[in-house]
Amino acid sequence: MTVISDADRLRDRLAALHRIVARSTGSVERDREALLGEALAALGLEYGAVLRFSGDTAYPVTSLTAAPEPHEPVNRPTPASQLLAAAVWRAGETIAVANLTADPRFVDHLQVRERDVRAYVGTPIRVTGEGGYVLTMGANSALEDFAPGDLAYVELLAALFAQSLRDENQTRSIERLTHHDRLTGFALEERLRARSDELSAARRPYAVVAVHIDIARILADHEYGLGAAIVAAAARRIDSMVQPGNFVVYRGGEIDFVALGEDVPAAEAESLAATLHRALAAPFYVEGREIALEPSLGVVQAAEREQTDALLARLAASGHALPAVEDAATKRRRRLLDDLRGVADRNELELYVQPVVHVAGGALCGIEALVRWRHPDLGLLQPDEFIPLAEENETIVALGMWVLRGAAAIARRFADGGRELAVALNVASAQLQDPAFIDRLRLATREAGVKPSALELEITETAALRDIAAATSVLAECRGLGVRVALDDFGTGYSSLSYLRDLPSDIVKIDRSFVGALESDPRATAIASATIVLAHRLGRIVQAEGVETDAQRAWLLDEKCDRAQGFLYGIPVPSADFERRLAS
């Protein structure tokens, strides 16, 4: 009898899911039900749902049952406290229990005690800009166990649902454009005028709080995608502070937002303004970067029968700016933002390199060039501290060109020493969107006297997502020149499978978070194994990042991973030191 391995079973299941996606019916709901039905059959479960958690309530997005007269699925708004899925929502990670009656965490749960749920698996659905989605599945009979491949399958299924939800949310956003601001989701000023006129006519008291974060400057100082994300994050923070029954509108100009509070005394409005200021002055973390805003707020109590224009004019005239508190971290951040301008011309950047080897045999096959900043006062800075800032203030293109030239020069020195080693370097989203990027690439290799094929460009899925059309076009042109393209940090994005298929690439780099967990997390092992097989079937080279132990190396060898890098093979060192060591 043929024994099917956990990894083979996972690959077969994923193939079935992608066949469903490929033959889409055009109906989002039917496609989701088909995916859910396939998953229930594959896992031996009876019912499932995609739930959206908001406040203390779970709302079904899609639900399906494969069993007669079930106690489930959740097919109506339900208090979160009554659902096992709430534990997944709170924990933010997958929960799988083959026999709930044997698990002390859940044996007394309502769904187990009164609704006879016996087997359960749930995982978060991570939707960019959204929160609170959970994929939940169960059965009224206990299972023998969930294999690691089962859990990897559920998490990859959740990624497909995430893509569907993102697409649906985008459609819904288009429909809202007529009456709502595209960036913030808030209603436009017409709603403020209509409601304030109604309150004035009814002689009901109300107050307004004006919020200014200088949206125009944010959008001017950052690439559009990032600027829009910052504004949207600020809007979400504002929305979370406003009580139900009141509302916020987007206005723009000297007043970005106006919050209207009905039957609100002046003292309460002042308290709301102070709360909003504290919330907006706290750092934002957007696309891996720390962003600081300088909000100013104003409060006005509406006079009896006061017209909206008069109220807004009085608000703008009397609005007071509340000073932002600048701590040591903010001061350091501001200094780095200033000092990044011209850094590529001041001889402060350095290239460190880390070896890349063939897993089979351990022979050197390339290096990765990693930039460091030797700040004259702050010392040697790692890229995770200044690269996000360079992307924020748009110095990343000049900095990236410096790295490109340096990597090409290293490749030239290798060639002069009789070694044909590829030099890999990271490329930021802004560089891919730079119309002159291909010309810069040609210039750097021509100056160094090397062929473009001496370089490998590494791009993360997150960077590609900012403008997938531009990324696809530029990367295809790079490959046409002979440059190899690596999809970096694979597995950490929201839709890695589809981008593995669609993005022009030659190499897939398994993220260090999976490699580091190979010895302790069966799910990481299953995903890494499936990634290697899928990438190979698509004709990609597979490279593992962050290899630190012999056990990890042995596993990668058994799974036929092609290349590896990590502390086991060598730490990043200055390029001159590495070249001297190589020569000797």
Coordinates of C-alpha atoms in Angstrom, one line a residue:
M1 CA 0.0 0.0 0.0
T2 CA 1.3 3.4 -0.9
V3 CA 1.8 5.7 2.1
I4 CA 1.2 9.4 1.3
S5 CA 3.5 11.7 3.2
D6 CA 2.2 14.8 5.0
A7 CA 4.0 17.1 2.5
D8 CA 2.6 15.2 -0.5
R9 CA -0.9 15.4 1.0
L10 CA -0.5 19.2 1.5
R11 CA 0.7 19.7 -2.1
D12 CA -2.3 17.8 -3.4
R13 CA -4.7 19.8 -1.3
L14 CA -3.2 23.1 -2.4
A15 CA -3.5 22.0 -6.0
A16 CA -7.2 21.3 -5.5
L17 CA -7.7 24.8 -4.0
H18 CA -5.9 26.5 -6.9
R19 CA -8.0 24.6 -9.4
I20 CA -11.1 26.1 -7.7
V21 CA -9.5 29.6 -7.9
A22 CA -8.6 29.0 -11.6
R23 CA -12.2 28.1 -12.6
S24 CA -13.8 31.0 -10.7
T25 CA -17.6 31.3 -11.3
G26 CA -17.6 35.1 -11.1
S27 CA -19.6 34.9 -7.9
V28 CA -17.5 35.7 -4.8
E29 CA -19.9 33.9 -2.5
R30 CA -20.0 30.7 -4.6
D31 CA -16.2 30.7 -4.9
R32 CA -15.7 31.0 -1.2
E33 CA -18.3 28.3 -0.5
A34 CA -16.4 26.0 -3.0
L35 CA -13.1 26.6 -1.2
L36 CA -14.7 26.0 2.2
G37 CA -16.4 22.9 0.9
E38 CA -13.1 21.5 -0.5
A39 CA -11.4 22.2 2.9
L40 CA -14.2 20.5 4.9
A41 CA -13.9 17.4 2.7
A42 CA -10.1 17.4 2.9
L43 CA -10.0 17.7 6.7
G44 CA -13.0 15.5 7.5
L45 CA -14.9 18.3 9.1
E46 CA -18.6 19.1 8.9
Y47 CA -19.2 22.9 8.9
G48 CA -17.2 26.1 8.6
A49 CA -17.4 29.8 8.3
V50 CA -15.5 33.0 7.6
L51 CA -16.3 35.4 10.4
R52 CA -15.7 39.1 10.9
F53 CA -15.3 40.2 14.5
S54 CA -16.3 43.7 15.4
G55 CA -16.6 44.8 19.0
D56 CA -18.2 41.9 20.9
T57 CA -20.0 40.4 17.9
A58 CA -19.0 38.0 15.1
Y59 CA -20.6 38.5 11.7
P60 CA -20.7 35.6 9.2
V61 CA -19.1 36.5 5.8
T62 CA -19.4 33.0 4.4
S63 CA -20.8 29.8 6.0
L64 CA -21.3 26.3 4.8
T65 CA -22.3 22.9 6.2
A66 CA -21.5 19.4 4.9
A67 CA -23.6 17.6 7.5
P68 CA -27.4 17.1 8.0
E69 CA -29.1 19.2 10.6
P70 CA -25.9 20.5 12.2
H71 CA -25.7 22.7 15.3
E72 CA -23.4 24.9 13.2
P73 CA -22.3 26.8 11.1
V74 CA -22.5 30.3 12.5
N75 CA -25.0 31.9 10.0
R76 CA -26.1 35.0 11.9
P77 CA -24.5 37.7 14.1
T78 CA -23.4 36.0 17.3
P79 CA -21.8 37.3 20.5
A80 CA -18.1 36.6 20.3
S81 CA -18.1 35.1 23.8
Q82 CA -20.2 32.1 22.5
L83 CA -17.7 31.1 19.8
L84 CA -14.5 29.1 19.8
A85 CA -13.4 31.4 17.0
A86 CA -13.1 34.2 19.5
A87 CA -10.1 32.5 21.1
V88 CA -8.4 32.5 17.6
W89 CA -9.3 36.2 17.2
R90 CA -7.8 37.1 20.6
A91 CA -4.7 34.9 20.2
G92 CA -4.0 35.9 16.6
E93 CA -2.8 32.4 15.8
T94 CA -4.1 29.0 14.7
I95 CA -5.9 26.8 17.2
A96 CA -6.6 23.2 16.4
V97 CA -8.1 20.6 18.8
A98 CA -8.9 17.1 17.5
N99 CA -11.0 16.3 20.6
L100 CA -12.4 19.3 22.5
T101 CA -13.8 17.3 25.4
A102 CA -10.2 16.2 26.2
D103 CA -8.8 19.7 26.2
P104 CA -9.2 21.6 29.6
R105 CA -9.1 24.9 27.8
F106 CA -12.4 24.2 25.9
V107 CA -14.2 21.4 27.6
D108 CA -16.6 23.8 29.3
H109 CA -17.1 26.1 26.3
L110 CA -20.6 26.8 25.2
Q111 CA -20.1 25.3 21.8
V112 CA -18.7 22.1 23.3
R113 CA -21.1 21.8 26.2
E114 CA -24.4 22.8 24.4
R115 CA -23.8 22.5 20.7
D116 CA -21.8 19.3 20.6
V117 CA -18.7 20.6 18.7
R118 CA -16.0 18.0 19.2
A119 CA -13.3 18.8 16.6
Y120 CA -12.2 22.3 15.8
V121 CA -9.6 24.3 13.8
G122 CA -9.5 28.1 13.3
T123 CA -6.9 30.5 12.0
P124 CA -6.8 34.3 11.6
I125 CA -7.4 35.7 8.1
R126 CA -5.0 38.6 7.7
V127 CA -6.4 41.3 5.5
T128 CA -4.3 44.4 4.9
G129 CA -6.0 47.4 6.5
E130 CA -8.7 45.2 8.1
G131 CA -8.9 43.3 11.3
G132 CA -10.9 40.6 13.0
Y133 CA -11.4 38.0 10.3
V134 CA -11.2 34.3 11.3
L135 CA -11.6 31.1 9.3
T136 CA -13.3 28.6 11.6
M137 CA -14.2 24.9 11.0
G138 CA -15.5 22.1 13.1
A139 CA -17.3 18.8 13.4
N140 CA -19.7 17.1 15.9
S141 CA -17.3 14.1 16.0
A142 CA -13.8 14.1 17.4
L143 CA -10.9 13.4 15.1
E144 CA -7.8 11.3 15.7
D145 CA -5.5 14.2 15.3
F146 CA -4.5 17.2 13.1
A147 CA -1.2 16.6 11.2
P148 CA 1.3 19.5 10.8
G149 CA 0.3 19.6 7.1
D150 CA -3.3 20.1 8.0
L151 CA -2.5 23.2 9.9
A152 CA -0.3 24.5 7.1
Y153 CA -3.2 23.8 4.7
V154 CA -5.6 25.8 6.8
E155 CA -3.3 28.7 7.0
L156 CA -2.7 28.8 3.3
L157 CA -6.5 28.5 2.7
A158 CA -6.8 31.6 4.9
A159 CA -4.4 33.4 2.6
L160 CA -6.8 32.7 -0.3
F161 CA -9.8 34.0 1.7
A162 CA -7.7 37.1 2.6
Q163 CA -7.2 37.9 -1.1
S164 CA -10.9 37.4 -1.8
L165 CA -11.8 39.7 1.1
R166 CA -9.3 42.3 -0.1
D167 CA -10.9 42.3 -3.6
E168 CA -14.4 42.6 -2.1
N169 CA -13.4 45.4 0.2
Q170 CA -11.9 47.2 -2.8
T171 CA -15.2 46.9 -4.7
R172 CA -17.1 48.2 -1.8
S173 CA -14.7 51.1 -1.5
I174 CA -15.4 52.1 -5.1
E175 CA -19.1 52.2 -4.3
R176 CA -18.5 54.5 -1.4
L177 CA -16.5 57.0 -3.3
T178 CA -19.5 59.1 -4.2
H179 CA -20.2 60.0 -0.6
H180 CA -17.0 59.2 1.3
D181 CA -13.4 60.3 1.1
R182 CA -11.2 57.7 -0.6
L183 CA -8.2 57.9 1.8
T184 CA -10.0 58.0 5.1
G185 CA -13.3 56.3 4.5
F186 CA -15.0 59.3 6.3
A187 CA -18.1 61.0 5.0
L188 CA -17.5 64.2 3.0
E189 CA -18.4 67.7 4.3
E190 CA -21.9 67.6 2.9
R191 CA -22.9 65.3 5.8
L192 CA -21.5 67.7 8.4
R193 CA -23.5 70.6 6.8
A194 CA -26.7 68.6 6.6
R195 CA -26.5 67.4 10.2
S196 CA -25.4 70.7 11.7
D197 CA -28.2 72.5 9.9
E198 CA -30.7 69.9 11.4
L199 CA -29.4 70.4 14.9
S200 CA -29.4 74.2 14.6
A201 CA -33.0 74.2 13.3
A202 CA -34.0 71.9 16.2
R203 CA -32.0 74.1 18.7
R204 CA -30.1 71.1 19.9
P205 CA -26.6 71.8 21.4
Y206 CA -23.6 70.3 19.7
A207 CA -19.8 70.7 19.6
V208 CA -17.3 70.2 16.9
V209 CA -13.6 69.2 17.2
A210 CA -11.3 70.1 14.3
V211 CA -8.3 68.0 13.6
H212 CA -5.4 69.0 11.4
I213 CA -2.5 66.6 10.6
D214 CA -1.5 68.4 7.4
I215 CA -2.6 65.7 4.9
A216 CA -1.2 67.7 2.0
R217 CA 2.3 67.7 3.5
I218 CA 2.1 63.9 4.3
L219 CA 1.2 63.1 0.7
A220 CA 3.9 65.5 -0.6
D221 CA 6.7 64.1 1.6
H222 CA 6.0 60.4 0.9
E223 CA 5.5 58.2 -2.1
Y224 CA 1.7 58.1 -2.7
G225 CA 1.1 54.6 -1.4
L226 CA 2.9 55.2 1.9
G227 CA 1.4 58.7 2.4
A228 CA -2.1 57.3 1.8
A229 CA -1.4 54.5 4.3
I230 CA -0.4 57.0 6.9
V231 CA -3.5 59.1 6.4
A232 CA -5.7 56.0 6.6
A233 CA -4.0 54.9 9.8
A234 CA -4.6 58.3 11.4
A235 CA -8.2 58.2 10.3
R236 CA -8.7 54.7 11.9
R237 CA -7.2 56.0 15.1
I238 CA -9.6 59.0 15.1
D239 CA -12.6 56.8 14.3
S240 CA -11.8 54.5 17.3
M241 CA -11.9 57.5 19.7
V242 CA -15.3 58.8 18.6
Q243 CA -18.4 57.6 20.5
P244 CA -21.2 55.8 18.6
G245 CA -23.9 58.3 17.6
N246 CA -21.3 60.9 16.7
F247 CA -19.4 61.0 13.5
V248 CA -16.3 62.3 11.7
V249 CA -16.1 63.9 8.3
Y250 CA -13.2 64.6 6.0
R251 CA -12.9 68.2 4.9
G252 CA -9.3 68.9 3.8
G253 CA -7.6 72.3 3.7
E254 CA -6.8 74.1 6.9
I255 CA -9.0 71.6 8.8
D256 CA -8.5 67.9 7.7
F257 CA -11.2 66.3 9.9
V258 CA -14.2 67.5 11.9
A259 CA -15.8 65.4 14.6
L260 CA -19.3 66.3 15.5
G261 CA -20.7 65.5 19.0
E262 CA -24.4 65.8 19.5
D263 CA -25.6 67.0 23.0
V264 CA -22.0 67.3 24.0
P265 CA -21.0 70.0 26.6
A266 CA -17.9 72.0 26.0
A267 CA -15.9 70.2 28.7
E268 CA -16.6 66.8 27.1
A269 CA -15.5 68.2 23.7
E270 CA -12.3 69.5 25.2
S271 CA -11.6 66.1 26.7
L272 CA -12.2 64.4 23.4
A273 CA -9.8 66.8 21.7
A274 CA -7.1 66.0 24.3
T275 CA -7.6 62.3 23.8
L276 CA -7.4 62.6 20.1
H277 CA -4.2 64.7 20.4
R278 CA -2.5 62.1 22.5
A279 CA -3.6 59.3 20.1
L280 CA -2.4 61.1 17.0
A281 CA 0.9 62.3 18.6
A282 CA 1.9 58.7 19.4
P283 CA 4.0 57.0 16.7
F284 CA 2.4 55.2 13.8
Y285 CA 3.9 52.0 12.4
V286 CA 3.1 51.8 8.7
E287 CA 4.6 49.3 6.3
G288 CA 7.4 48.6 8.7
R289 CA 8.2 52.2 9.4
E290 CA 7.7 54.5 12.4
I291 CA 5.9 57.7 11.4
A292 CA 5.4 60.7 13.7
L293 CA 2.7 63.3 13.1
E294 CA 2.3 66.8 14.5
P295 CA -1.5 67.2 15.1
S296 CA -3.3 70.4 16.0
L297 CA -6.8 70.5 17.3
G298 CA -9.5 73.1 17.9
V299 CA -12.9 72.9 19.7
V300 CA -16.0 75.1 19.3
Q301 CA -19.4 74.8 20.9
A302 CA -22.1 75.7 18.3
A303 CA -24.1 78.8 19.0
E304 CA -27.9 78.6 18.7
R305 CA -29.0 78.5 15.0
E306 CA -25.4 79.1 13.9
Q307 CA -24.8 78.3 10.2
T308 CA -22.2 75.7 9.3
D309 CA -20.0 78.2 7.4
A310 CA -19.9 80.6 10.3
L311 CA -19.1 77.7 12.7
L312 CA -16.2 76.4 10.6
A313 CA -14.8 79.9 10.2
R314 CA -14.9 80.4 14.0
L315 CA -13.3 77.0 14.5
A316 CA -10.4 77.8 12.1
A317 CA -9.9 81.2 13.8
S318 CA -9.9 80.0 17.3
G319 CA -8.3 76.6 16.9
H320 CA -5.3 76.0 19.1
A321 CA -2.3 74.0 18.2
L322 CA -1.3 71.6 21.0
P323 CA 2.5 71.0 21.0
A324 CA 3.7 67.5 20.2
V325 CA 6.0 66.0 22.9
E326 CA 9.3 64.9 21.4
D327 CA 11.1 62.2 23.2
A328 CA 14.7 60.9 22.6
A329 CA 13.5 58.4 20.0
T330 CA 11.7 61.0 18.1
K331 CA 14.7 63.4 18.2
R332 CA 16.9 60.6 16.9
R333 CA 14.5 59.8 14.1
R334 CA 14.3 63.4 13.1
R335 CA 18.1 63.7 13.0
L336 CA 18.4 60.6 10.9
L337 CA 15.8 61.9 8.4
D338 CA 17.8 65.1 8.1
D339 CA 21.2 63.4 7.9
L340 CA 20.1 60.9 5.2
R341 CA 20.0 63.7 2.7
G342 CA 23.3 63.6 0.8
V343 CA 24.5 60.5 2.8
A344 CA 25.5 58.8 -0.4
D345 CA 27.9 61.6 -1.2
R346 CA 29.6 61.9 2.2
N347 CA 31.5 58.6 2.2
E348 CA 29.6 57.4 5.3
L349 CA 28.0 54.2 3.7
E350 CA 29.7 50.8 3.8
L351 CA 29.0 47.5 2.2
Y352 CA 29.1 44.3 4.3
V353 CA 28.8 41.0 2.6
Q354 CA 27.6 37.5 3.7
P355 CA 28.4 34.3 1.8
V356 CA 25.8 32.2 0.0
V357 CA 26.6 28.5 -0.5
H358 CA 25.4 25.4 -2.2
V359 CA 23.6 23.3 0.4
A360 CA 25.0 20.2 -1.2
G361 CA 28.7 20.4 -0.6
G362 CA 28.9 23.9 0.9
A363 CA 30.7 25.5 -2.0
L364 CA 30.6 29.3 -2.2
C365 CA 28.2 30.4 -5.0
G366 CA 27.6 34.0 -4.3
I367 CA 27.3 36.8 -1.7
E368 CA 24.7 39.2 -0.5
A369 CA 25.8 42.9 -0.2
L370 CA 24.3 44.6 2.9
V371 CA 24.5 48.3 3.4
R372 CA 25.6 49.9 6.7
W373 CA 25.7 53.6 7.7
R374 CA 28.7 54.7 9.8
H375 CA 27.2 57.8 11.2
P376 CA 29.8 60.3 12.4
D377 CA 28.1 60.7 15.8
L378 CA 25.8 57.7 16.2
G379 CA 28.2 55.0 15.1
L380 CA 27.5 52.0 12.9
L381 CA 23.8 51.8 12.0
Q382 CA 22.0 48.7 10.8
P383 CA 19.8 49.0 7.7
D384 CA 16.5 48.3 9.6
E385 CA 17.0 51.7 11.4
F386 CA 17.7 53.9 8.4
I387 CA 16.3 52.2 5.2
P388 CA 12.7 52.7 6.2
L389 CA 13.5 56.4 6.9
A390 CA 15.2 56.7 3.5
E391 CA 12.1 55.3 1.9
E392 CA 10.1 57.8 3.8
N393 CA 12.0 60.9 2.8
E394 CA 12.7 59.6 -0.7
T395 CA 16.5 59.4 -0.4
I396 CA 16.3 55.7 -1.0
V397 CA 16.8 56.0 -4.8
A398 CA 20.2 57.8 -4.3
L399 CA 21.2 55.4 -1.5
G400 CA 20.1 52.4 -3.7
M401 CA 22.2 53.7 -6.6
W402 CA 25.2 53.8 -4.2
V403 CA 24.6 50.2 -3.2
L404 CA 24.1 49.2 -6.9
R405 CA 27.5 50.7 -7.9
G406 CA 29.2 49.1 -4.9
A407 CA 27.8 45.7 -5.6
A408 CA 28.9 45.9 -9.3
A409 CA 32.4 47.0 -8.2
I410 CA 32.6 43.9 -5.9
A411 CA 31.6 41.7 -8.8
R412 CA 34.3 43.3 -10.9
R413 CA 37.0 42.5 -8.2
F414 CA 35.8 38.9 -8.0
A415 CA 36.1 38.6 -11.8
D416 CA 39.6 40.1 -11.7
G417 CA 40.5 37.4 -9.1
G418 CA 39.2 34.6 -11.3
R419 CA 35.9 34.0 -9.4
E420 CA 32.5 34.4 -11.1
L421 CA 30.3 35.0 -8.1
A422 CA 26.9 36.6 -8.2
V423 CA 26.4 39.6 -5.9
A424 CA 22.9 40.0 -4.5
L425 CA 21.5 43.3 -3.3
N426 CA 18.1 44.5 -2.0
V427 CA 15.9 46.7 -4.1
A428 CA 13.3 49.0 -2.6
S429 CA 9.8 49.7 -4.0
A430 CA 10.7 53.3 -4.8
Q431 CA 13.6 52.1 -7.0
L432 CA 11.3 49.8 -9.0
Q433 CA 9.0 52.8 -9.5
D434 CA 11.9 55.0 -10.6
P435 CA 11.5 55.4 -14.4
A436 CA 15.3 55.6 -14.7
F437 CA 16.0 52.4 -12.7
I438 CA 16.9 50.2 -15.7
D439 CA 19.2 53.0 -17.0
R440 CA 20.8 53.2 -13.5
L441 CA 21.4 49.4 -13.5
R442 CA 23.0 49.6 -16.9
L443 CA 25.2 52.5 -15.9
A444 CA 26.4 50.8 -12.7
T445 CA 27.4 47.6 -14.5
R446 CA 29.0 49.5 -17.4
E447 CA 31.1 51.6 -15.0
A448 CA 32.3 48.5 -13.2
G449 CA 32.9 46.6 -16.4
V450 CA 30.7 43.6 -15.6
K451 CA 27.8 42.0 -17.2
P452 CA 24.4 42.6 -15.6
S453 CA 24.2 38.8 -15.0
A454 CA 26.8 39.4 -12.2
L455 CA 24.0 40.8 -10.1
E456 CA 21.0 39.4 -8.3
L457 CA 18.2 41.8 -7.3
E458 CA 16.2 40.9 -4.2
I459 CA 12.7 42.3 -3.8
T460 CA 10.1 41.5 -1.0
E461 CA 6.5 40.7 -1.8
T462 CA 5.5 43.8 0.2
A463 CA 7.6 46.0 -2.0
A464 CA 6.1 44.5 -5.1
L465 CA 2.5 44.9 -3.8
R466 CA 2.9 48.7 -3.7
D467 CA 2.7 48.7 -7.5
I468 CA 2.5 45.2 -8.8
A469 CA 2.2 46.3 -12.5
A470 CA 5.3 48.4 -12.3
A471 CA 7.3 45.7 -10.4
T472 CA 6.3 43.0 -12.9
S473 CA 7.4 45.2 -15.9
V474 CA 10.7 46.3 -14.4
L475 CA 11.7 42.9 -13.1
A476 CA 10.9 41.3 -16.5
E477 CA 13.2 43.9 -18.1
C478 CA 15.9 43.2 -15.6
R479 CA 15.7 39.5 -16.4
G480 CA 15.9 40.4 -20.0
L481 CA 19.3 41.9 -19.3
G482 CA 20.5 38.8 -17.6
V483 CA 20.0 39.9 -14.0
R484 CA 18.5 37.3 -11.8
V485 CA 15.6 38.2 -9.5
A486 CA 15.0 36.8 -6.0
L487 CA 11.7 36.9 -4.2
D488 CA 12.9 37.7 -0.7
D489 CA 11.3 36.9 2.7
F490 CA 9.0 34.4 1.0
G491 CA 6.1 33.2 3.1
T492 CA 5.7 36.3 5.2
G493 CA 3.3 38.2 2.8
Y494 CA -0.4 37.8 2.5
S495 CA -0.6 36.1 -0.9
S496 CA 2.8 34.5 -1.5
L497 CA 1.5 31.6 -3.7
S498 CA 0.0 33.9 -6.3
Y499 CA 3.0 36.2 -6.4
L500 CA 5.4 33.2 -6.7
R501 CA 3.4 32.3 -9.8
D502 CA 3.0 35.8 -11.3
L503 CA 6.2 37.8 -10.4
P504 CA 9.1 37.4 -12.8
S505 CA 11.7 35.7 -10.6
D506 CA 14.5 33.1 -10.6
I507 CA 15.1 32.5 -6.9
V508 CA 12.8 32.1 -4.0
K509 CA 14.3 32.9 -0.5
I510 CA 12.6 31.1 2.3
D511 CA 12.3 33.6 5.2
R512 CA 14.5 33.1 8.2
S513 CA 11.4 32.9 10.5
F514 CA 10.6 29.5 8.9
V515 CA 14.2 28.3 8.9
G516 CA 14.6 29.2 12.5
A517 CA 11.5 27.2 13.5
L518 CA 12.4 24.0 11.5
E519 CA 13.4 22.2 14.7
S520 CA 10.5 23.3 16.8
D521 CA 7.4 24.0 14.7
P522 CA 6.0 21.2 12.5
R523 CA 3.9 23.8 10.6
A524 CA 7.0 25.8 9.6
T525 CA 8.5 22.5 8.5
A526 CA 5.5 21.6 6.4
I527 CA 5.3 25.1 4.8
A528 CA 9.0 25.2 4.0
S529 CA 8.9 21.7 2.5
A530 CA 5.9 22.6 0.3
T531 CA 7.6 25.9 -0.7
I532 CA 10.7 24.0 -2.0
V533 CA 8.6 21.6 -4.0
L534 CA 6.3 24.3 -5.5
A535 CA 9.3 26.6 -6.3
H536 CA 11.2 23.8 -8.0
R537 CA 8.1 22.8 -10.1
L538 CA 7.9 26.4 -11.2
G539 CA 11.6 26.3 -12.2
R540 CA 12.9 28.5 -9.4
I541 CA 16.1 28.1 -7.4
V542 CA 15.4 27.9 -3.6
Q543 CA 17.6 29.6 -1.1
A544 CA 17.2 29.5 2.7
E545 CA 17.9 32.5 4.9
G546 CA 19.1 32.5 8.5
V547 CA 20.6 29.0 8.6
E548 CA 22.4 28.7 12.0
T549 CA 22.5 25.0 13.0
D550 CA 23.8 21.7 11.5
A551 CA 20.3 20.3 12.0
Q552 CA 18.8 23.0 9.8
R553 CA 21.4 22.4 7.2
A554 CA 20.8 18.6 7.2
W555 CA 17.0 19.2 6.8
L556 CA 17.6 21.5 3.9
L557 CA 19.9 19.0 2.3
D558 CA 17.3 16.2 2.7
E559 CA 14.6 18.5 1.2
K560 CA 16.8 19.4 -1.8
C561 CA 17.0 23.1 -1.0
D562 CA 19.6 24.6 -3.5
R563 CA 21.3 27.4 -1.6
A564 CA 21.6 28.8 1.9
Q565 CA 23.0 31.7 3.9
G566 CA 23.3 32.4 7.6
F567 CA 25.6 32.5 10.5
L568 CA 26.4 28.8 10.1
Y569 CA 28.3 29.8 6.9
G570 CA 29.5 33.2 7.9
I571 CA 28.4 36.5 9.5
P572 CA 28.2 39.7 7.5
V573 CA 31.6 41.4 7.4
P574 CA 33.1 44.4 5.6
S575 CA 33.5 43.6 1.9
A576 CA 37.2 44.4 2.0
D577 CA 37.8 41.9 4.8
F578 CA 35.8 39.2 3.0
E579 CA 37.7 39.8 -0.3
R580 CA 41.1 39.6 1.6
R581 CA 40.0 36.3 3.3
L582 CA 38.8 34.9 0.0
A583 CA 42.1 35.8 -1.7
S584 CA 44.1 34.1 1.0

